[in-house]
mmCIF file of N, CA and C in Angstrom:
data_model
loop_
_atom_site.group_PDB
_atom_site.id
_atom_site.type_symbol
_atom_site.label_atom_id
_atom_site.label_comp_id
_atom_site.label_asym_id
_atom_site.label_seq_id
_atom_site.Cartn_x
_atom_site.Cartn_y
_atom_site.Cartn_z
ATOM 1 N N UNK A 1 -25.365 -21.568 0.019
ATOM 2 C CA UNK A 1 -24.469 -21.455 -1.126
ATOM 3 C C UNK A 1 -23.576 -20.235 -0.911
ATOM 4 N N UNK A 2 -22.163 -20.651 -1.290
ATOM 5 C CA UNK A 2 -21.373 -19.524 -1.052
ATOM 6 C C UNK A 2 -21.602 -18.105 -1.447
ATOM 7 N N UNK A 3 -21.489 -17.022 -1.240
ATOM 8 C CA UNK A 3 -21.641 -15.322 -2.088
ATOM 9 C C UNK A 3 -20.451 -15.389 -2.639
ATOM 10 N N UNK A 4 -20.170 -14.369 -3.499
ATOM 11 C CA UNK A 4 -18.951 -13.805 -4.211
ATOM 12 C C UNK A 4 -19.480 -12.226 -4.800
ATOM 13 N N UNK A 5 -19.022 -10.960 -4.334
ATOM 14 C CA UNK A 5 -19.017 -9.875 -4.709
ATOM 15 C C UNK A 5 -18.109 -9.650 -6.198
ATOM 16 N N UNK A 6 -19.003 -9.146 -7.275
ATOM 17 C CA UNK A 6 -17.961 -8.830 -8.354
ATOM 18 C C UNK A 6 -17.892 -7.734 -8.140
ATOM 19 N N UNK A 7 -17.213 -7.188 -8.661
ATOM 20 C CA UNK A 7 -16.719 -5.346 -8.322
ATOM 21 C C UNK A 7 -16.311 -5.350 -9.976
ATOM 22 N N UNK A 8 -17.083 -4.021 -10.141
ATOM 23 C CA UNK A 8 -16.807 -3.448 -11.923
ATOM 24 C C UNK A 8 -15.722 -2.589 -11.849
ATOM 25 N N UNK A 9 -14.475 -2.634 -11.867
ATOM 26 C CA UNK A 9 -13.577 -1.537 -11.876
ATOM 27 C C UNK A 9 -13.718 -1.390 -13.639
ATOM 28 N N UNK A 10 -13.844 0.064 -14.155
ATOM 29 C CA UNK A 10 -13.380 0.844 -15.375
ATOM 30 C C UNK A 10 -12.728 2.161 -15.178
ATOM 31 N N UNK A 11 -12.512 2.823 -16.183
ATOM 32 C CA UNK A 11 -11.995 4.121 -16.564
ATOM 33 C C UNK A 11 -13.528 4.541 -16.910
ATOM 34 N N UNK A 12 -13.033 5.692 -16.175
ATOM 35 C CA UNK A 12 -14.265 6.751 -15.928
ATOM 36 C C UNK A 12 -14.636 7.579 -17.016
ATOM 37 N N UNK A 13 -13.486 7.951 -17.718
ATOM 38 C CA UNK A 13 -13.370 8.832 -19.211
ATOM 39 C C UNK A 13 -13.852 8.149 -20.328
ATOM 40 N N UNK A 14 -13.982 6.433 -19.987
ATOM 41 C CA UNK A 14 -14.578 5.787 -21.238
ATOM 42 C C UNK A 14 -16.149 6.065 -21.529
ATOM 43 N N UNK A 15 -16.824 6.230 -19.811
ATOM 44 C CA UNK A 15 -18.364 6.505 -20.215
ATOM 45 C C UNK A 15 -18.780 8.022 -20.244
ATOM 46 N N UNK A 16 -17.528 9.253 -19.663
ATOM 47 C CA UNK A 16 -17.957 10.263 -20.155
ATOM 48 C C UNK A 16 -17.730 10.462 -21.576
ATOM 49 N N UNK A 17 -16.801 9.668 -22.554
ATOM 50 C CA UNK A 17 -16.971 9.941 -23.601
ATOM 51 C C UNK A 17 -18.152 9.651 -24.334
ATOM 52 N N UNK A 18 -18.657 8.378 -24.246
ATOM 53 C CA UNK A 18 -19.782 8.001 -24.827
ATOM 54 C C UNK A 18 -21.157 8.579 -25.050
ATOM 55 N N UNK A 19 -21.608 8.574 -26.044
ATOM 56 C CA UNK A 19 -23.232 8.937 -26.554
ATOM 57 C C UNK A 19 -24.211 8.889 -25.724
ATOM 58 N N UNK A 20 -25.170 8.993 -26.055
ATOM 59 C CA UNK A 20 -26.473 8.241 -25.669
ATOM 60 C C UNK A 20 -27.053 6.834 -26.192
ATOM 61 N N UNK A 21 -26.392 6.941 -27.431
ATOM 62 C CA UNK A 21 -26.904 5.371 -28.212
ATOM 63 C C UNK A 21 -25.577 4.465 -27.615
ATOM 64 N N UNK A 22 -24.415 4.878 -27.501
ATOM 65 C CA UNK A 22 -23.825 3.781 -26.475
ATOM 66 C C UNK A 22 -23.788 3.692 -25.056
ATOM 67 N N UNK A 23 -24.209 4.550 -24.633
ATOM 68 C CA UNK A 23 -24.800 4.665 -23.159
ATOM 69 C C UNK A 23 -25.899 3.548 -23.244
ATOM 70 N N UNK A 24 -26.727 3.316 -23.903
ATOM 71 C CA UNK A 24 -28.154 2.839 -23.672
ATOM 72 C C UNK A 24 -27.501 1.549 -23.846
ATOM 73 N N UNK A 25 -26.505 1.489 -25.052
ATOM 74 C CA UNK A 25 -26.375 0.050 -25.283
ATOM 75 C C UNK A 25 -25.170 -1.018 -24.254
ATOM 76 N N UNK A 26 -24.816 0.084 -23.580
ATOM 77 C CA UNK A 26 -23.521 -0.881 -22.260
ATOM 78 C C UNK A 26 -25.141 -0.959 -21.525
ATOM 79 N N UNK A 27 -26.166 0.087 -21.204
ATOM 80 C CA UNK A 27 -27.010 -0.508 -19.968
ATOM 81 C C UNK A 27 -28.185 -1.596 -20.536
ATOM 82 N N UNK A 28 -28.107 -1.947 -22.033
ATOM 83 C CA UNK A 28 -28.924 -2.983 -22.069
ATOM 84 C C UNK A 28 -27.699 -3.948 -22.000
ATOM 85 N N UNK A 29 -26.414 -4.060 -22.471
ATOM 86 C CA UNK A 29 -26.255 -4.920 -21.713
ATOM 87 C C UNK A 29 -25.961 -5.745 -20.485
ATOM 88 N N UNK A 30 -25.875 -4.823 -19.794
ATOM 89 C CA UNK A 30 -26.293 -5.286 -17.996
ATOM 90 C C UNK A 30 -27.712 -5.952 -17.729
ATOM 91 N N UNK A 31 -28.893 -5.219 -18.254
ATOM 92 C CA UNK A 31 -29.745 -5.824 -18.371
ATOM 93 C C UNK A 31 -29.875 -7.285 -19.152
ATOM 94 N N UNK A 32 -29.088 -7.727 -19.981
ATOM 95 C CA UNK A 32 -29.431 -8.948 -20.320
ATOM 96 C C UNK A 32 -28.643 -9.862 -19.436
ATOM 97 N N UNK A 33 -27.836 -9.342 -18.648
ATOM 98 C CA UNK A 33 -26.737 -9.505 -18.030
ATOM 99 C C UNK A 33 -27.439 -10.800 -16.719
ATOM 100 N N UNK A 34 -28.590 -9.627 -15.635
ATOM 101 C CA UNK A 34 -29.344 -9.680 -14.787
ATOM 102 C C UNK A 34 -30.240 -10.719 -15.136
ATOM 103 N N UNK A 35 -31.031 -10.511 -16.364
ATOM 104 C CA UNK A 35 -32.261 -11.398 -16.668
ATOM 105 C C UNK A 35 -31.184 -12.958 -16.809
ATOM 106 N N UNK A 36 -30.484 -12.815 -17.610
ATOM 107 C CA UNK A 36 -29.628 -14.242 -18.081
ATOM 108 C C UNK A 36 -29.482 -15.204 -17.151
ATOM 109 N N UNK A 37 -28.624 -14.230 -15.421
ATOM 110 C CA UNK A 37 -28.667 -14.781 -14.582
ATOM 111 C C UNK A 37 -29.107 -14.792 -12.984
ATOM 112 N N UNK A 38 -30.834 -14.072 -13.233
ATOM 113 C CA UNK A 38 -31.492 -13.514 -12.721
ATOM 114 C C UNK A 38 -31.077 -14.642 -11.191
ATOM 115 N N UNK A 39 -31.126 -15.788 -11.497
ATOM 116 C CA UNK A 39 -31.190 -16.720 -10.463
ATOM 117 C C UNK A 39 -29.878 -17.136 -9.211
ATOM 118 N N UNK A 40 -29.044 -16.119 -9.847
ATOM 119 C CA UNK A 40 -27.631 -16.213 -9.143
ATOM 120 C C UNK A 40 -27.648 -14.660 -8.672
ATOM 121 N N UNK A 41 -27.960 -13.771 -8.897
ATOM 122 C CA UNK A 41 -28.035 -12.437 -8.408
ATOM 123 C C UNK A 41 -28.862 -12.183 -7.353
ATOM 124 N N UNK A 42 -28.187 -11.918 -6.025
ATOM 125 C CA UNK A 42 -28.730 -11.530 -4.760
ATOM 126 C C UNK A 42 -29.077 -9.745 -4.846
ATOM 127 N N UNK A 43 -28.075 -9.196 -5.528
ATOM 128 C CA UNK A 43 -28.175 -7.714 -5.586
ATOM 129 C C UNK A 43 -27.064 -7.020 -6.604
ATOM 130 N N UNK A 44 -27.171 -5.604 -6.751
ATOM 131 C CA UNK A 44 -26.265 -5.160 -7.565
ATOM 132 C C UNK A 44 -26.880 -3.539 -7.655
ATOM 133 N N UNK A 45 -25.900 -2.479 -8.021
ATOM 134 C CA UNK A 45 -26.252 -1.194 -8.199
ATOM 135 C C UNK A 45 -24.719 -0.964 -9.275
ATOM 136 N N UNK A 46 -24.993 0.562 -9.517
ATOM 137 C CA UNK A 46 -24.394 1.125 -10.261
ATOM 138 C C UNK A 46 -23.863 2.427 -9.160
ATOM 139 N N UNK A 47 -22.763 3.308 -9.486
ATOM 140 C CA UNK A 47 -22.271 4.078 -8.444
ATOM 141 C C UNK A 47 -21.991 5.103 -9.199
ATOM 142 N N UNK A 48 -22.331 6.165 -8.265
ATOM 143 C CA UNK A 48 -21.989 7.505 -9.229
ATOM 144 C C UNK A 48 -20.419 7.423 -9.076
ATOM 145 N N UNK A 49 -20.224 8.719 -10.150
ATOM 146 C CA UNK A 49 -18.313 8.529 -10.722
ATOM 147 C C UNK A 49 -17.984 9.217 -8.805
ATOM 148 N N UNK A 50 -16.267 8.992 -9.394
ATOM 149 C CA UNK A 50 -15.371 8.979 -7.903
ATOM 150 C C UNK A 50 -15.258 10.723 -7.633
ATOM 151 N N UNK A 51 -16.152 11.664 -8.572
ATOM 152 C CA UNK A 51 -15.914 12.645 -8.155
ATOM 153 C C UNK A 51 -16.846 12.903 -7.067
ATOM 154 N N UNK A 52 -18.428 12.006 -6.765
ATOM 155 C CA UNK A 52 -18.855 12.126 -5.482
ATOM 156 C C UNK A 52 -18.416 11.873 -4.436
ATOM 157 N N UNK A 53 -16.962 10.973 -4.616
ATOM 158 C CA UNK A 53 -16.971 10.326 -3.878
ATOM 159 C C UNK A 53 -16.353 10.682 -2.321
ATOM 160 N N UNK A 54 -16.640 10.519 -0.957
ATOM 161 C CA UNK A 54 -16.091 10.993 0.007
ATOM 162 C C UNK A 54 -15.482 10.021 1.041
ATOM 163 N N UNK A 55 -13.948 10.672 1.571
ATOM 164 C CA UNK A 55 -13.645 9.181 2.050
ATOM 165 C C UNK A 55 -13.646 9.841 3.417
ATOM 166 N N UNK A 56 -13.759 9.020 4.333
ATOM 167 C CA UNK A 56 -13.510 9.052 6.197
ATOM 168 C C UNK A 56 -12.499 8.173 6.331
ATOM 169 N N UNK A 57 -11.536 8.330 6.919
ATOM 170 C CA UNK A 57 -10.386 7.797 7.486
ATOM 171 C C UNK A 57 -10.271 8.698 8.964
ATOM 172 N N UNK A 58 -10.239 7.336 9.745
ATOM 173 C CA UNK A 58 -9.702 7.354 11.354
ATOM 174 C C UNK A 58 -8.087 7.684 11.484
ATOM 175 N N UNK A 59 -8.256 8.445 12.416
ATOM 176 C CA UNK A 59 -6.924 9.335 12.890
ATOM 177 C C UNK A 59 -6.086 8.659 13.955
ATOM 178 N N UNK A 60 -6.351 7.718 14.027
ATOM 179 C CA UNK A 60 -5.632 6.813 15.027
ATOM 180 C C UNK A 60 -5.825 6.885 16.853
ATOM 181 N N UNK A 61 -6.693 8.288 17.298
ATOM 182 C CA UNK A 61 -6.706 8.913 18.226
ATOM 183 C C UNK A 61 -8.378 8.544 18.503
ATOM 184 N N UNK A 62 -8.993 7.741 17.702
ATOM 185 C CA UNK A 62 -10.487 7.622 17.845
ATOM 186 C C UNK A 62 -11.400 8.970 17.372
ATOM 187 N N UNK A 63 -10.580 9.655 16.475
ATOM 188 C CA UNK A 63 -11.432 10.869 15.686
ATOM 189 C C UNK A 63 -11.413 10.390 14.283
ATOM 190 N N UNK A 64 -11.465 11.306 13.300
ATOM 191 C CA UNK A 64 -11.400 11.155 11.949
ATOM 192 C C UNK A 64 -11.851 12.508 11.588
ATOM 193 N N UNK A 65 -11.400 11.665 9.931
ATOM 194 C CA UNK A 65 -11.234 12.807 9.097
ATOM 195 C C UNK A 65 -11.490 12.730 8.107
ATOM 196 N N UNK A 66 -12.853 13.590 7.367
ATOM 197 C CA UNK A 66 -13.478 13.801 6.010
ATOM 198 C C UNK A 66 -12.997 14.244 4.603
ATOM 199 N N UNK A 67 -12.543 13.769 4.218
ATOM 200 C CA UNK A 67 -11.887 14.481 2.765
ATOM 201 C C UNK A 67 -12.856 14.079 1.374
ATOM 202 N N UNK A 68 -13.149 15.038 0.780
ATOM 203 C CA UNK A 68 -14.215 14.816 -0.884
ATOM 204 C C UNK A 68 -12.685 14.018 -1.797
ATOM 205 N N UNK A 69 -13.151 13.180 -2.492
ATOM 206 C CA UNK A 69 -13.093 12.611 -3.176
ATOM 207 C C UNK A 69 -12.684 11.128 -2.672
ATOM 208 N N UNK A 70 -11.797 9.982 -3.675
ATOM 209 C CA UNK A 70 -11.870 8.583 -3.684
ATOM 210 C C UNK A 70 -10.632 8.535 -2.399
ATOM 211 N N UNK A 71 -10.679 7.087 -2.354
ATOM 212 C CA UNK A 71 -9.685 6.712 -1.356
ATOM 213 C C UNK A 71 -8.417 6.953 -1.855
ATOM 214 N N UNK A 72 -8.238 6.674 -3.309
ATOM 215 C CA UNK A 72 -6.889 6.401 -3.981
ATOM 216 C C UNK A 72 -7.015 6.921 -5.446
ATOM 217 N N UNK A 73 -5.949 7.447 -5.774
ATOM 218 C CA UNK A 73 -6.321 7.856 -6.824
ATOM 219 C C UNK A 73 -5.931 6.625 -8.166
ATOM 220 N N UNK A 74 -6.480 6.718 -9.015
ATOM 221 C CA UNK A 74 -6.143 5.130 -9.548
ATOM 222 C C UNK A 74 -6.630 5.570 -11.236
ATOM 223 N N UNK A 75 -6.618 4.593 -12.183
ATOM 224 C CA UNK A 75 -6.776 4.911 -13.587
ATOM 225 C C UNK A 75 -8.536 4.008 -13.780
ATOM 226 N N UNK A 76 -8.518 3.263 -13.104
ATOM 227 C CA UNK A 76 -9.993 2.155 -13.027
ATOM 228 C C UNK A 76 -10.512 2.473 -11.915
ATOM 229 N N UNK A 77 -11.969 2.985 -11.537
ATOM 230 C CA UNK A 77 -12.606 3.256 -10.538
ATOM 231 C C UNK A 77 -13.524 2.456 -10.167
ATOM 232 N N UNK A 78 -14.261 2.155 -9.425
ATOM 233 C CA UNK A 78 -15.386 0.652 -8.560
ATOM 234 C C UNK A 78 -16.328 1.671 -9.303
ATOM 235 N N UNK A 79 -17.093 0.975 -10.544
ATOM 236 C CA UNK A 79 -18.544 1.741 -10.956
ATOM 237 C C UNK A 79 -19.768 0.965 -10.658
ATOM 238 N N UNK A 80 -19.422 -0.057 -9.634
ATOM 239 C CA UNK A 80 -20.493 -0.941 -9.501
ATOM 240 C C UNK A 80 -20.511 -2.572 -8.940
ATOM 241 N N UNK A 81 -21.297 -3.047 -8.845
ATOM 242 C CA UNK A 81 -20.935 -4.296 -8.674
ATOM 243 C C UNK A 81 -22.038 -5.368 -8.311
ATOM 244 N N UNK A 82 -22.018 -6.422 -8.622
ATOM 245 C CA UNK A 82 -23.184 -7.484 -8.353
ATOM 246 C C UNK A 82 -23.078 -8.340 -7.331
ATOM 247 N N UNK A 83 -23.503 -8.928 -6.401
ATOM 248 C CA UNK A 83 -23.571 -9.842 -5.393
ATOM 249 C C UNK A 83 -24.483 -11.060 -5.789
ATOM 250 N N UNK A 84 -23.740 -11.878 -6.027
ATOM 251 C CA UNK A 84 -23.942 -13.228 -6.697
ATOM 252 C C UNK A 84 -23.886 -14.559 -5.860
ATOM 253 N N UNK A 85 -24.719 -15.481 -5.666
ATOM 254 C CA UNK A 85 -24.330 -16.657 -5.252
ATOM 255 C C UNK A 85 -24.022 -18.174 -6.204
ATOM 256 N N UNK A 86 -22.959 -18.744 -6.071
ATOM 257 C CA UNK A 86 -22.398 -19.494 -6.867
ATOM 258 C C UNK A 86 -21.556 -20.673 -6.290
ATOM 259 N N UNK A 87 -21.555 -21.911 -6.846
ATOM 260 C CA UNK A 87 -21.615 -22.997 -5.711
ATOM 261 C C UNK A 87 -19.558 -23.057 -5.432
ATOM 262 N N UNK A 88 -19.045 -22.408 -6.245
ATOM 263 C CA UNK A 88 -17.217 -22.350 -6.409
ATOM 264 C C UNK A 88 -16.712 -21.069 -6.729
ATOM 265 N N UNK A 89 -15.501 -20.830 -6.180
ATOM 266 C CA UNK A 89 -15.328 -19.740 -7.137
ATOM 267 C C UNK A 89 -15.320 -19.852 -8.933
ATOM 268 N N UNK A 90 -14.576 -21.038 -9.436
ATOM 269 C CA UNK A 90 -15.370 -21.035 -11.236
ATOM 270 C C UNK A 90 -16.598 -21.008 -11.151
ATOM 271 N N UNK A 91 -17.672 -21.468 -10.707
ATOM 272 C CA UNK A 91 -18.986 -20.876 -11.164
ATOM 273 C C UNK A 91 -18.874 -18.985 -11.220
ATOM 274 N N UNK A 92 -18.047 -18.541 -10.088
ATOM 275 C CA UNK A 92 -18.286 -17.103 -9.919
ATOM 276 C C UNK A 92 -17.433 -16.379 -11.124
ATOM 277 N N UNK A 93 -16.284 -17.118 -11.116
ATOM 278 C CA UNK A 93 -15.285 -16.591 -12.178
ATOM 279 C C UNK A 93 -16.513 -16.522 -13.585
ATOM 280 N N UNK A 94 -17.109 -17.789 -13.796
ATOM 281 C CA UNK A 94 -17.841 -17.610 -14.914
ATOM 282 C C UNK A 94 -19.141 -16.611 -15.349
ATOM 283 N N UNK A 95 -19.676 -16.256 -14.100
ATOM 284 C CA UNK A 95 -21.023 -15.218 -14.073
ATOM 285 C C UNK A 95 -19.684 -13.942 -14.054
ATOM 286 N N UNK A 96 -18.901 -13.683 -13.459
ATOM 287 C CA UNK A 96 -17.814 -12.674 -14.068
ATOM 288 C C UNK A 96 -17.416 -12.248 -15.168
ATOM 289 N N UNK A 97 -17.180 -13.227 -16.045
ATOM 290 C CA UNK A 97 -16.704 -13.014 -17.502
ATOM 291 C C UNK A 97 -18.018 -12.440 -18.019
ATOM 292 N N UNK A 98 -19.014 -12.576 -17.986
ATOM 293 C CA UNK A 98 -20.417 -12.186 -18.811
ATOM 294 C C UNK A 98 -20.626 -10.748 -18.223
ATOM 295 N N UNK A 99 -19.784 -10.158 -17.386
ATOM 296 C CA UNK A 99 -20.728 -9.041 -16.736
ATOM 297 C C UNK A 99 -19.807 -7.742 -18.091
ATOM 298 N N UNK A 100 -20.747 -6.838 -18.475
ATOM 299 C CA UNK A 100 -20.240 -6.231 -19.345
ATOM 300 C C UNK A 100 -19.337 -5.481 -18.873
ATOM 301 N N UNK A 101 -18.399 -4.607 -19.789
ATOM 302 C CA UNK A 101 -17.337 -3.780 -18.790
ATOM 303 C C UNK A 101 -17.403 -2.629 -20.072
ATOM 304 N N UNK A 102 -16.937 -1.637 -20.025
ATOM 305 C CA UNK A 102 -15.956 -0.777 -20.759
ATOM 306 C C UNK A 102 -14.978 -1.808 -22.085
ATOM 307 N N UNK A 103 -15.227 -1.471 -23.451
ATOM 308 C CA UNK A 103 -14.610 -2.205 -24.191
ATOM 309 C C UNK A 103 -12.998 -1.685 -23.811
ATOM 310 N N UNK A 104 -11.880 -2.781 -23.501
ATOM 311 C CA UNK A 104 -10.620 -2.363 -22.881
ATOM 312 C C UNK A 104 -10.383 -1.755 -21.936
ATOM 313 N N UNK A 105 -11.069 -1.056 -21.377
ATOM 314 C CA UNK A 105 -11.219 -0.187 -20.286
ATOM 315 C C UNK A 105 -11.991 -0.433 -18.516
ATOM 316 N N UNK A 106 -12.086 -1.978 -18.581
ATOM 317 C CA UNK A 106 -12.153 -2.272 -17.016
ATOM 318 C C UNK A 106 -12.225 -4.191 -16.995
ATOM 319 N N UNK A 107 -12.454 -4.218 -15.714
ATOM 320 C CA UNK A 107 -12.162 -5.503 -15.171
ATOM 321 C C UNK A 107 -12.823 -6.091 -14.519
ATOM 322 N N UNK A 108 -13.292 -6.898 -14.011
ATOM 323 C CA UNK A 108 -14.449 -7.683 -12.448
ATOM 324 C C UNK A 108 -13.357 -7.905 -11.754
ATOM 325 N N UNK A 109 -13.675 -7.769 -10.625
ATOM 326 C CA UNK A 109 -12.815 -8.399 -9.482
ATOM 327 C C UNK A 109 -13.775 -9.235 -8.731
ATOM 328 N N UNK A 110 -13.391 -10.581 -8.399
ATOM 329 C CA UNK A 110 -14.229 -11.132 -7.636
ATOM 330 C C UNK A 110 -14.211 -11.496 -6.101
ATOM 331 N N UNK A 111 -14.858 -11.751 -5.005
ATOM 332 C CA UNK A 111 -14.703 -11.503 -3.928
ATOM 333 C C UNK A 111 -15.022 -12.632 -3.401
ATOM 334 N N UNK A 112 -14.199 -13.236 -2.861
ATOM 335 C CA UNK A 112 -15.648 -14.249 -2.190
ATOM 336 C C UNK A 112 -16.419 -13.275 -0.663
ATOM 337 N N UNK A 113 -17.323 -13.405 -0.198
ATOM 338 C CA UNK A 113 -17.991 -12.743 1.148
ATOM 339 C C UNK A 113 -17.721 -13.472 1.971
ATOM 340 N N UNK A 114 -17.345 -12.898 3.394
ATOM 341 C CA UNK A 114 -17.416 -13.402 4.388
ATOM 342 C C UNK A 114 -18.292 -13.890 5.215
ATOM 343 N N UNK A 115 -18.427 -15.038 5.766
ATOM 344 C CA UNK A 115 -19.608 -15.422 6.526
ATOM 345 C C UNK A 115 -18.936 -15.876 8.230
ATOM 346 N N UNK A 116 -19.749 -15.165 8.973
ATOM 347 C CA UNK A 116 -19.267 -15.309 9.785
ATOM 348 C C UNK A 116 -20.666 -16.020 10.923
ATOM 349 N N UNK A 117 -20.126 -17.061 11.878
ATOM 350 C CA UNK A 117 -21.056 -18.051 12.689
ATOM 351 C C UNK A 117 -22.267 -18.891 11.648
#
């Protein structure tokens, strides 16, 4: 059965604003998220914000080069994402729409995976 990577892009300022009682309540709903469609989920994590983040980019010369922070600077950051198997992309589009996001503040992107031989 085909894969499809969702990718959680949000705004990062939406969950440093938030509580603890809405903190708990975006991560129960991921959790009902998982159980709902425990049977289509190959994997999934959560990612710390883009201020850990460190990028390597090749120098064209076969060296590279380390710089702290994201690749790009952007208003929606990758906070995560699920690896799903689903027999079309609408089946995937549809386990997409259910994945919780940031109220106004992010998006799924869906992927299909590459399979290669």
């Amino acid at each position: 059965m085909p894969q499809y990577l969702l990718l959680i892009h949000e705004e990062e300022s939406t969950y440093a604003a938030m509580g603890p009682d809405e903190m708990a309540q975006v991560m129960a709903a991921h959790e009902e998220f998982t159980v709902r469609n425990a049977a289509a989920i190959l994997g999934g994590e959560a990612l710390e914000s883009t201020a850990t983040a460190t990028t390597v980019r090749g120098d064209g010369d076969g060296g590279y080069t380390v710089t702290d922070g994201p690749f790009a600077e952007t208003k929606e950051a990758l906070g995560g994402y699920y690896v799903v198997e689903a027999a079309d992309l609408d089946e995937a589009v549809s386990l997409a729409r259910q994945v919780p996001v940031a109220p106004g503040a992010g998006c799924v992107e869906v992927r299909p995976v590459m399979t290669f031989g």
